[in-house]
Amino acid sequence: VGTAATEVTVGAELGALRDYVDGLEALKATAHLLGWDEKTKMPHKAAAGRARQKGLLAGMYHQRFTSPETLRLIEGVENVDPDNVEARLVRRDYEIATKLPEEHVVEFTQAASLANHAWESAREQDDFTIFEPHLSKVLELSRRSAQYFGYETEPYDALHDQFEEGSRAAELEPLFEQLRSPINALIDRQPEPDTSALERTYPIADQVAYCERIADAIGYDLQAGRIDETVHPFCTNIGPYDVRLTTRYQEDWLPAALFSVIHEAGHGIYEQAFDRLELPAVTGQAPGLGMHESQSRMYENTIGRSRAFWEYHYGELQRTFPGALGSVDLDGFVRQINTAQRSFIRVEADELTYNLHIAVRFELERAMVNGDLEAKDLPGAWNDTFEKWLGMRPPSDREGCLQDVHWTGLFGYFPTYTLGNVYAAQFVEECERAIGPFEDHLRRGEIAPIREWFDEHVYRHGRTLTGKEFVQRITGGPVDAGPLIRSLEQKFG
Amino acid sequence: VGTAATEVTVGAELGALRDYVDGLEALKATAHLLGWDEKTKMPHKAAAGRARQKGLLAGMYHQRFTSPETLRLIEGVENVDPDNVEARLVRRDYEIATKLPEEHVVEFTQAASLANHAWESAREQDDFTIFEPHLSKVLELSRRSAQYFGYETEPYDALHDQFEEGSRAAELEPLFEQLRSPINALIDRQPEPDTSALERTYPIADQVAYCERIADAIGYDLQAGRIDETVHPFCTNIGPYDVRLTTRYQEDWLPAALFSVIHEAGHGIYEQAFDRLELPAVTGQAPGLGMHESQSRMYENTIGRSRAFWEYHYGELQRTFPGALGSVDLDGFVRQINTAQRSFIRVEADELTYNLHIAVRFELERAMVNGDLEAKDLPGAWNDTFEKWLGMRPPSDREGCLQDVHWTGLFGYFPTYTLGNVYAAQFVEECERAIGPFEDHLRRGEIAPIREWFDEHVYRHGRTLTGKEFVQRITGGPVDAGPLIRSLEQKFG
């Protein structure tokens, strides 16, 4: 498969397609700037005007992308090179974009927006009845989307495919099943968590400076990015050589900023690689959310929470926060950033229990989309399913089925979190086979050998392979939870 | 003339035109966000990608605006309401936008960009020969633009009209002539400037906080705007309820930030008024640069440098910077922020001498555009003209004809600075006739009566009148330098 720019002979037709996609991507990146600015800098009163700007730009993008010109340029390349990977990718995007009738997109967008507002109230008041009619509507429209997209086995696959091309519910089911007992066995063996040292006073200004240093140290390029403050951390691509991170700072909880910055920097390193390796815009993207998450989770958990990493970095962290960490030794710090226990809220869950939270959601949203579970029955089903996977029942819907925003429109998204963990562990095993144990490098502050391996085996291929194809190509086998279980057993066993 | 939203009966045709222009304005505002972000937040390496994004968006705007759809919507309104002011304004914009052939615009844009780079080198090396061929090219293309736009009396008017509709060189010439001797007489009477107190240490963090307070105090709404740091201060409209200012902070020169914030806040107050008074996008703009500058200069000079203003605010300024200003009394401070003397550089010139710098440029650019002066003869002509207006000769081209960026493409712009000063003085005389002397209000920290007068007589009319028409309507007479001369004589006499 031809991938990086240098491998492809660029004919006039391909050049024309690339220029066209470049323009579309510049438009999409501009929309990302509007979103980034909204969450980081925009004045309070500008919200309504900004919503209009975003809607307008999204409409212009859609109109351009679904125009006959797009098809003409795709066909131009296909006529001279029928197997051209870039034409294939743009054709796939084009077909997806044109599968949903415009009135359905409009209806869906409005229903999702209303559902979002209702969900906020419902969660705040712990009252599922506020959300139920909206969930029901969005679910109905999502089922209709699945029919428009089409599928082979079950409707859920049509939606999940939008987030992780080629991944199927029938494969996810055994994957989650494979994780259930080993993880539960490990959780049972964890000591009572102690994170007292991380709750001391960490002056925000010092956190800001330290987070920039640690992002730089793991390979995030601050000359082609920046870190700002938001309520919910994210990473966004604003254009060529402009990939930005956000985080939130809590004075009395160091992990809030520190690990979200390392996590988002993982996303950022992936996105920055496409510019650094000079991939064309068509291919210079991650193929799906699972692959993207594999990088953020590898940087956060495998690297950022490892003892070896902190062997090199802990001294500077202590010097930055002498009041909080002066009396805490390396082992104590590493223990405190790696605690695990069962809890009700996904976004507060640790590395070990996280995938069980996802299993619950996968099972429920699959049943909903496939028509086996209705909105009104969700609260009961949630509690039963949660108990099945984690062995306890939520005391309220707020700590149960009302906690996540995803079901206001993003059915099929959840499994990508676990796929990210699974991919990451599979890739790390292969990478270590090639360059030796991560800890030997991290202990010396070396990150380059890891990134170079990912440049070669992942980043430079952009989205010319799916997540599943990456795994096959790198490991010679299928997506497999074995390596993830082994790595968790090594850390928490 | 119908102006504010409430005065107009909105028919279906006008509603359609307004929606369409709203969309175009949202696109333009998005381009402004790209520009603001470029100068305040964008990572270093992203410059090339950003240039592409800006070009793309400008192209999309131009394509949309010059499409037959625009004309169809204009004609729709004209058919039911032949004198509709909004249709008239959009038609004028449309006709201007379609007057220049696209290949001319492309050639001009490229020549201006190259001229800009050449000018930077030429100024740095004090070598006019580097800039000369580029100036020659841009001049030739500007003369051609004037032919495309068309004019009644002389080519220069066609270009100047783009920045200040209805203003004519034949009227500007006597205006500048009127200013020459009174201003020179005043300068001759000024004492040797002493600004030593303003050059003490002003911690940047305290300047940032103080500048926000003073912008708020004069009526700039920080809930619908923000202040960031840039090399060159500016004000930009990012969308509804989002008008942002920038400034630069110098630790050892208080006026750099303080007066640029008050100046830019003047622009910002004008722009924010269109949202506050709920004007439609078609009319909710300043009619030209002269009107815009009238507000920034009134806030900066008439208000921000007045003794009465600081009678109210100086106590807090002293408390903010006790080290620098603790021993400086109010009269000393007011004297130091109102010094004047002849100098060579326009951007460093004071309120009194500033208009003489503009007179020099007007005379020279008029001769160039009208074909009476060629690029190669500029340095000599500059020095002669400068001597004629300010009585001294620049020691170098860097301190002479190479100091400004405008002649890399913006012929016809310069006079708007002086028109701003002239308009401001004319408006202030009328405003004082209505509400009493400014100083009586400013002394008590009152700004509302001034803004209310401008709401009524200027802001609410948007761009339904030209600068010249505003003056006629407000004063009952023509544009006249008399009030400006009187105000300068009062301050510097």
CSV table of N, CA and C in Angstrom, one decimal, chain A residues 18-19 22-27 29-30 33-34 36-37 40-47 49-50 52-53 56-57 60 63-64 221-226 228 238-244, chain B residues 18-19 22-27 29-30 33-34 36-37 40-47 49-50 52-53 56-57 60 63-64 221-226 228 238-244:
chain,number,residue,atom,x,y,z
A,18,ARG,N,-5.5,16.2,-4.4
A,18,ARG,CA,-4.8,16.7,-3.2
A,18,ARG,C,-5.1,18.1,-2.9
A,19,ASP,N,-4.9,19.0,-3.9
A,19,ASP,CA,-5.2,20.4,-3.7
A,19,ASP,C,-6.6,20.6,-3.2
A,22,ASP,N,-6.9,19.5,0.4
A,22,ASP,CA,-6.2,20.5,1.2
A,22,ASP,C,-7.1,21.7,1.5
A,23,GLY,N,-7.8,22.1,0.5
A,23,GLY,CA,-8.7,23.2,0.7
A,23,GLY,C,-9.8,22.8,1.7
A,24,LEU,N,-10.4,21.6,1.5
A,24,LEU,CA,-11.4,21.2,2.4
A,24,LEU,C,-10.9,21.0,3.9
A,25,GLU,N,-9.7,20.5,4.0
A,25,GLU,CA,-9.1,20.3,5.3
A,25,GLU,C,-8.8,21.7,6.0
A,26,ALA,N,-8.5,22.7,5.2
A,26,ALA,CA,-8.2,24.0,5.7
A,26,ALA,C,-9.5,24.6,6.3
A,27,LEU,N,-10.6,24.3,5.6
A,27,LEU,CA,-11.9,24.7,6.0
A,27,LEU,C,-12.3,24.0,7.3
A,29,ALA,N,-10.2,22.7,9.5
A,29,ALA,CA,-9.3,23.2,10.5
A,29,ALA,C,-9.8,24.5,11.0
A,30,THR,N,-10.4,25.4,10.1
A,30,THR,CA,-10.9,26.7,10.6
A,30,THR,C,-12.1,26.4,11.5
A,33,LEU,N,-10.7,25.8,14.8
A,33,LEU,CA,-10.2,27.0,15.5
A,33,LEU,C,-11.4,27.7,16.2
A,34,LEU,N,-12.6,27.7,15.5
A,34,LEU,CA,-13.8,28.3,16.1
A,34,LEU,C,-14.1,27.6,17.4
A,36,TRP,N,-12.1,25.6,19.3
A,36,TRP,CA,-11.0,25.8,20.3
A,36,TRP,C,-11.2,27.2,21.0
A,37,ASP,N,-11.3,28.2,20.1
A,37,ASP,CA,-11.5,29.6,20.7
A,37,ASP,C,-12.7,29.7,21.6
A,40,THR,N,-11.7,28.3,24.9
A,40,THR,CA,-10.6,28.8,25.6
A,40,THR,C,-10.5,30.3,25.8
A,41,LYS,N,-11.0,31.0,24.8
A,41,LYS,CA,-10.8,32.5,24.8
A,41,LYS,C,-12.0,33.3,24.6
A,42,MET,N,-13.1,32.8,24.0
A,42,MET,CA,-14.2,33.6,23.5
A,42,MET,C,-14.9,34.3,24.7
A,43,PRO,N,-15.2,35.6,24.5
A,43,PRO,CA,-16.0,36.3,25.5
A,43,PRO,C,-17.3,35.7,25.7
A,44,HIS,N,-17.8,35.8,26.9
A,44,HIS,CA,-19.0,35.2,27.4
A,44,HIS,C,-20.2,35.5,26.5
A,45,LYS,N,-20.4,36.7,26.1
A,45,LYS,CA,-21.6,37.1,25.3
A,45,LYS,C,-21.7,36.6,23.9
A,46,ALA,N,-20.6,36.1,23.4
A,46,ALA,CA,-20.5,35.7,22.0
A,46,ALA,C,-21.0,34.4,21.6
A,47,ALA,N,-21.5,33.6,22.6
A,47,ALA,CA,-21.9,32.2,22.4
A,47,ALA,C,-22.9,32.0,21.2
A,49,GLY,N,-23.6,34.0,18.6
A,49,GLY,CA,-23.0,34.3,17.3
A,49,GLY,C,-22.0,33.2,16.9
A,50,ARG,N,-21.3,32.7,17.8
A,50,ARG,CA,-20.3,31.6,17.5
A,50,ARG,C,-21.0,30.4,17.0
A,52,ARG,N,-23.7,30.2,15.4
A,52,ARG,CA,-24.0,30.5,14.0
A,52,ARG,C,-22.8,30.3,13.0
A,53,GLN,N,-21.7,30.9,13.5
A,53,GLN,CA,-20.5,30.8,12.6
A,53,GLN,C,-20.1,29.3,12.4
A,56,LEU,N,-22.6,27.7,10.0
A,56,LEU,CA,-22.4,28.1,8.7
A,56,LEU,C,-21.2,27.4,8.0
A,57,LEU,N,-20.1,27.3,8.8
A,57,LEU,CA,-18.9,26.7,8.2
A,57,LEU,C,-19.1,25.2,8.0
A,60,MET,N,-21.0,24.9,4.8
A,60,MET,CA,-20.2,25.2,3.6
A,60,MET,C,-19.3,24.0,3.3
A,63,GLN,N,-21.5,21.2,1.9
A,63,GLN,CA,-21.9,21.5,0.5
A,63,GLN,C,-20.7,21.3,-0.5
A,64,ARG,N,-19.6,21.8,-0.1
A,64,ARG,CA,-18.4,21.6,-1.0
A,64,ARG,C,-18.1,20.1,-1.1
A,221,ASP,N,5.6,19.0,20.3
A,221,ASP,CA,6.3,20.1,19.8
A,221,ASP,C,5.6,21.4,20.1
A,222,LEU,N,6.1,22.2,21.0
A,222,LEU,CA,5.4,23.4,21.4
A,222,LEU,C,5.6,24.6,20.4
A,223,GLN,N,6.5,24.4,19.5
A,223,GLN,CA,6.6,25.3,18.4
A,223,GLN,C,5.5,25.1,17.3
A,224,ALA,N,4.8,24.0,17.4
A,224,ALA,CA,3.7,23.6,16.5
A,224,ALA,C,2.5,23.3,17.3
A,225,GLY,N,2.4,23.9,18.5
A,225,GLY,CA,1.2,23.7,19.3
A,225,GLY,C,1.2,24.6,20.5
A,226,ARG,N,0.3,24.4,21.4
A,226,ARG,CA,0.2,25.2,22.6
A,226,ARG,C,-0.7,24.5,23.6
A,228,ASP,N,-3.6,25.3,26.6
A,228,ASP,CA,-4.5,26.3,27.2
A,228,ASP,C,-5.4,25.6,28.2
A,238,ILE,N,-5.7,22.5,14.4
A,238,ILE,CA,-6.1,23.8,13.8
A,238,ILE,C,-5.6,24.1,12.4
A,239,GLY,N,-4.7,23.2,11.9
A,239,GLY,CA,-4.1,23.4,10.6
A,239,GLY,C,-2.7,22.9,10.6
A,240,PRO,N,-2.0,23.0,9.5
A,240,PRO,CA,-0.7,22.4,9.4
A,240,PRO,C,0.2,23.0,10.5
A,241,TYR,N,0.9,22.2,11.2
A,241,TYR,CA,1.8,22.6,12.3
A,241,TYR,C,1.1,23.4,13.4
A,242,ASP,N,-0.1,23.0,13.7
A,242,ASP,CA,-0.8,23.7,14.7
A,242,ASP,C,-1.8,22.7,15.4
A,243,VAL,N,-1.3,22.0,16.3
A,243,VAL,CA,-2.1,21.0,17.0
A,243,VAL,C,-2.1,21.4,18.5
A,244,ARG,N,-3.2,21.8,19.0
A,244,ARG,CA,-3.3,22.3,20.4
A,244,ARG,C,-3.9,21.4,21.4
B,18,ARG,N,-30.9,40.1,4.4
B,18,ARG,CA,-30.2,40.2,5.7
B,18,ARG,C,-29.6,38.8,6.1
B,19,ASP,N,-30.4,37.8,6.0
B,19,ASP,CA,-29.9,36.4,6.3
B,19,ASP,C,-28.6,36.1,5.5
B,22,ASP,N,-25.8,38.2,6.7
B,22,ASP,CA,-25.3,37.7,8.0
B,22,ASP,C,-24.4,36.5,7.8
B,23,GLY,N,-24.7,35.6,6.9
B,23,GLY,CA,-23.8,34.5,6.6
B,23,GLY,C,-22.5,35.0,6.0
B,24,LEU,N,-22.5,36.0,5.1
B,24,LEU,CA,-21.2,36.5,4.6
B,24,LEU,C,-20.4,37.2,5.7
B,25,GLU,N,-21.1,37.9,6.6
B,25,GLU,CA,-20.4,38.5,7.7
B,25,GLU,C,-19.8,37.5,8.7
B,26,ALA,N,-20.5,36.4,8.9
B,26,ALA,CA,-20.0,35.3,9.7
B,26,ALA,C,-18.7,34.8,9.1
B,27,LEU,N,-18.7,34.7,7.8
B,27,LEU,CA,-17.5,34.2,7.1
B,27,LEU,C,-16.3,35.2,7.3
B,29,ALA,N,-16.0,37.4,9.6
B,29,ALA,CA,-15.6,37.4,11.0
B,29,ALA,C,-14.7,36.2,11.3
B,30,THR,N,-15.0,35.1,10.7
B,30,THR,CA,-14.1,33.9,10.9
B,30,THR,C,-12.7,34.2,10.3
B,33,LEU,N,-10.9,36.0,12.9
B,33,LEU,CA,-10.4,35.2,14.0
B,33,LEU,C,-9.1,34.5,13.6
B,34,LEU,N,-9.0,34.1,12.3
B,34,LEU,CA,-7.8,33.5,11.8
B,34,LEU,C,-6.6,34.5,12.0
B,36,TRP,N,-6.6,37.3,14.0
B,36,TRP,CA,-6.4,37.6,15.5
B,36,TRP,C,-5.5,36.5,16.1
B,37,ASP,N,-5.9,35.2,15.8
B,37,ASP,CA,-5.2,34.1,16.4
B,37,ASP,C,-3.7,34.1,15.9
B,40,THR,N,-1.8,36.6,17.9
B,40,THR,CA,-1.8,36.5,19.4
B,40,THR,C,-1.4,35.1,20.0
B,41,LYS,N,-1.9,34.0,19.3
B,41,LYS,CA,-1.8,32.7,19.9
B,41,LYS,C,-1.1,31.7,19.0
B,42,MET,N,-1.1,31.8,17.8
B,42,MET,CA,-0.7,30.8,16.8
B,42,MET,C,0.8,30.3,17.1
B,43,PRO,N,1.0,29.0,17.1
B,43,PRO,CA,2.4,28.5,17.2
B,43,PRO,C,3.2,29.0,16.0
B,44,HIS,N,4.5,29.2,16.3
B,44,HIS,CA,5.4,29.7,15.4
B,44,HIS,C,5.4,29.0,14.0
B,45,LYS,N,5.4,27.6,14.0
B,45,LYS,CA,5.6,26.9,12.8
B,45,LYS,C,4.4,26.9,11.9
B,46,ALA,N,3.3,27.4,12.4
B,46,ALA,CA,2.0,27.3,11.6
B,46,ALA,C,1.8,28.4,10.6
B,47,ALA,N,2.8,29.3,10.4
B,47,ALA,CA,2.5,30.5,9.6
B,47,ALA,C,2.1,30.2,8.2
B,49,GLY,N,0.7,27.4,6.9
B,49,GLY,CA,-0.6,26.8,6.8
B,49,GLY,C,-1.7,27.9,7.1
B,50,ARG,N,-1.4,28.8,8.0
B,50,ARG,CA,-2.4,29.8,8.3
B,50,ARG,C,-2.6,30.7,7.1
B,52,ARG,N,-2.5,29.9,4.0
B,52,ARG,CA,-3.3,29.2,3.1
B,52,ARG,C,-4.8,29.2,3.6
B,53,GLN,N,-5.0,29.0,4.9
B,53,GLN,CA,-6.3,29.1,5.4
B,53,GLN,C,-7.0,30.5,5.1
B,56,LEU,N,-7.8,30.9,1.4
B,56,LEU,CA,-8.9,30.1,1.1
B,56,LEU,C,-10.2,30.7,1.5
B,57,LEU,N,-10.2,31.2,2.7
B,57,LEU,CA,-11.5,31.8,3.2
B,57,LEU,C,-11.8,33.1,2.5
B,60,MET,N,-13.3,32.1,-0.8
B,60,MET,CA,-14.7,31.7,-0.6
B,60,MET,C,-15.6,32.8,-0.4
B,63,GLN,N,-16.0,34.7,-3.8
B,63,GLN,CA,-16.8,33.9,-4.7
B,63,GLN,C,-18.3,34.0,-4.3
B,64,ARG,N,-18.6,33.8,-3.0
B,64,ARG,CA,-20.0,33.9,-2.6
B,64,ARG,C,-20.5,35.3,-2.9
B,221,ASP,N,-16.8,46.8,26.7
B,221,ASP,CA,-17.5,45.7,27.4
B,221,ASP,C,-16.6,44.4,27.3
B,222,LEU,N,-16.0,44.1,28.5
B,222,LEU,CA,-15.1,42.9,28.5
B,222,LEU,C,-15.8,41.6,28.5
B,223,GLN,N,-17.1,41.6,28.7
B,223,GLN,CA,-17.9,40.4,28.5
B,223,GLN,C,-18.2,40.1,27.0
B,224,ALA,N,-17.9,41.1,26.2
B,224,ALA,CA,-18.1,40.9,24.7
B,224,ALA,C,-16.8,41.2,24.0
B,225,GLY,N,-15.7,41.0,24.7
B,225,GLY,CA,-14.4,41.3,24.1
B,225,GLY,C,-13.3,40.8,25.0
B,226,ARG,N,-12.0,41.0,24.7
B,226,ARG,CA,-10.9,40.7,25.5
B,226,ARG,C,-9.7,41.5,25.0
B,228,ASP,N,-5.5,41.2,24.4
B,228,ASP,CA,-4.4,40.3,24.3
B,228,ASP,C,-3.1,41.1,23.9
B,238,ILE,N,-14.7,39.8,15.7
B,238,ILE,CA,-14.6,38.3,15.5
B,238,ILE,C,-16.0,37.8,15.3
B,239,GLY,N,-17.0,38.6,15.5
B,239,GLY,CA,-18.4,38.1,15.3
B,239,GLY,C,-19.3,38.8,16.3
B,240,PRO,N,-20.6,38.5,16.3
B,240,PRO,CA,-21.5,39.2,17.2
B,240,PRO,C,-21.0,39.1,18.7
B,241,TYR,N,-21.0,40.3,19.4
B,241,TYR,CA,-20.6,40.3,20.8
B,241,TYR,C,-19.2,39.8,21.0
B,242,ASP,N,-18.3,40.0,20.0
B,242,ASP,CA,-16.9,39.6,20.2
B,242,ASP,C,-16.0,40.5,19.4
B,243,VAL,N,-15.6,41.6,20.1
B,243,VAL,CA,-14.8,42.6,19.5
B,243,VAL,C,-13.5,42.7,20.4
B,244,ARG,N,-12.4,42.3,19.8
B,244,ARG,CA,-11.2,42.1,20.7
B,244,ARG,C,-10.1,43.2,20.4
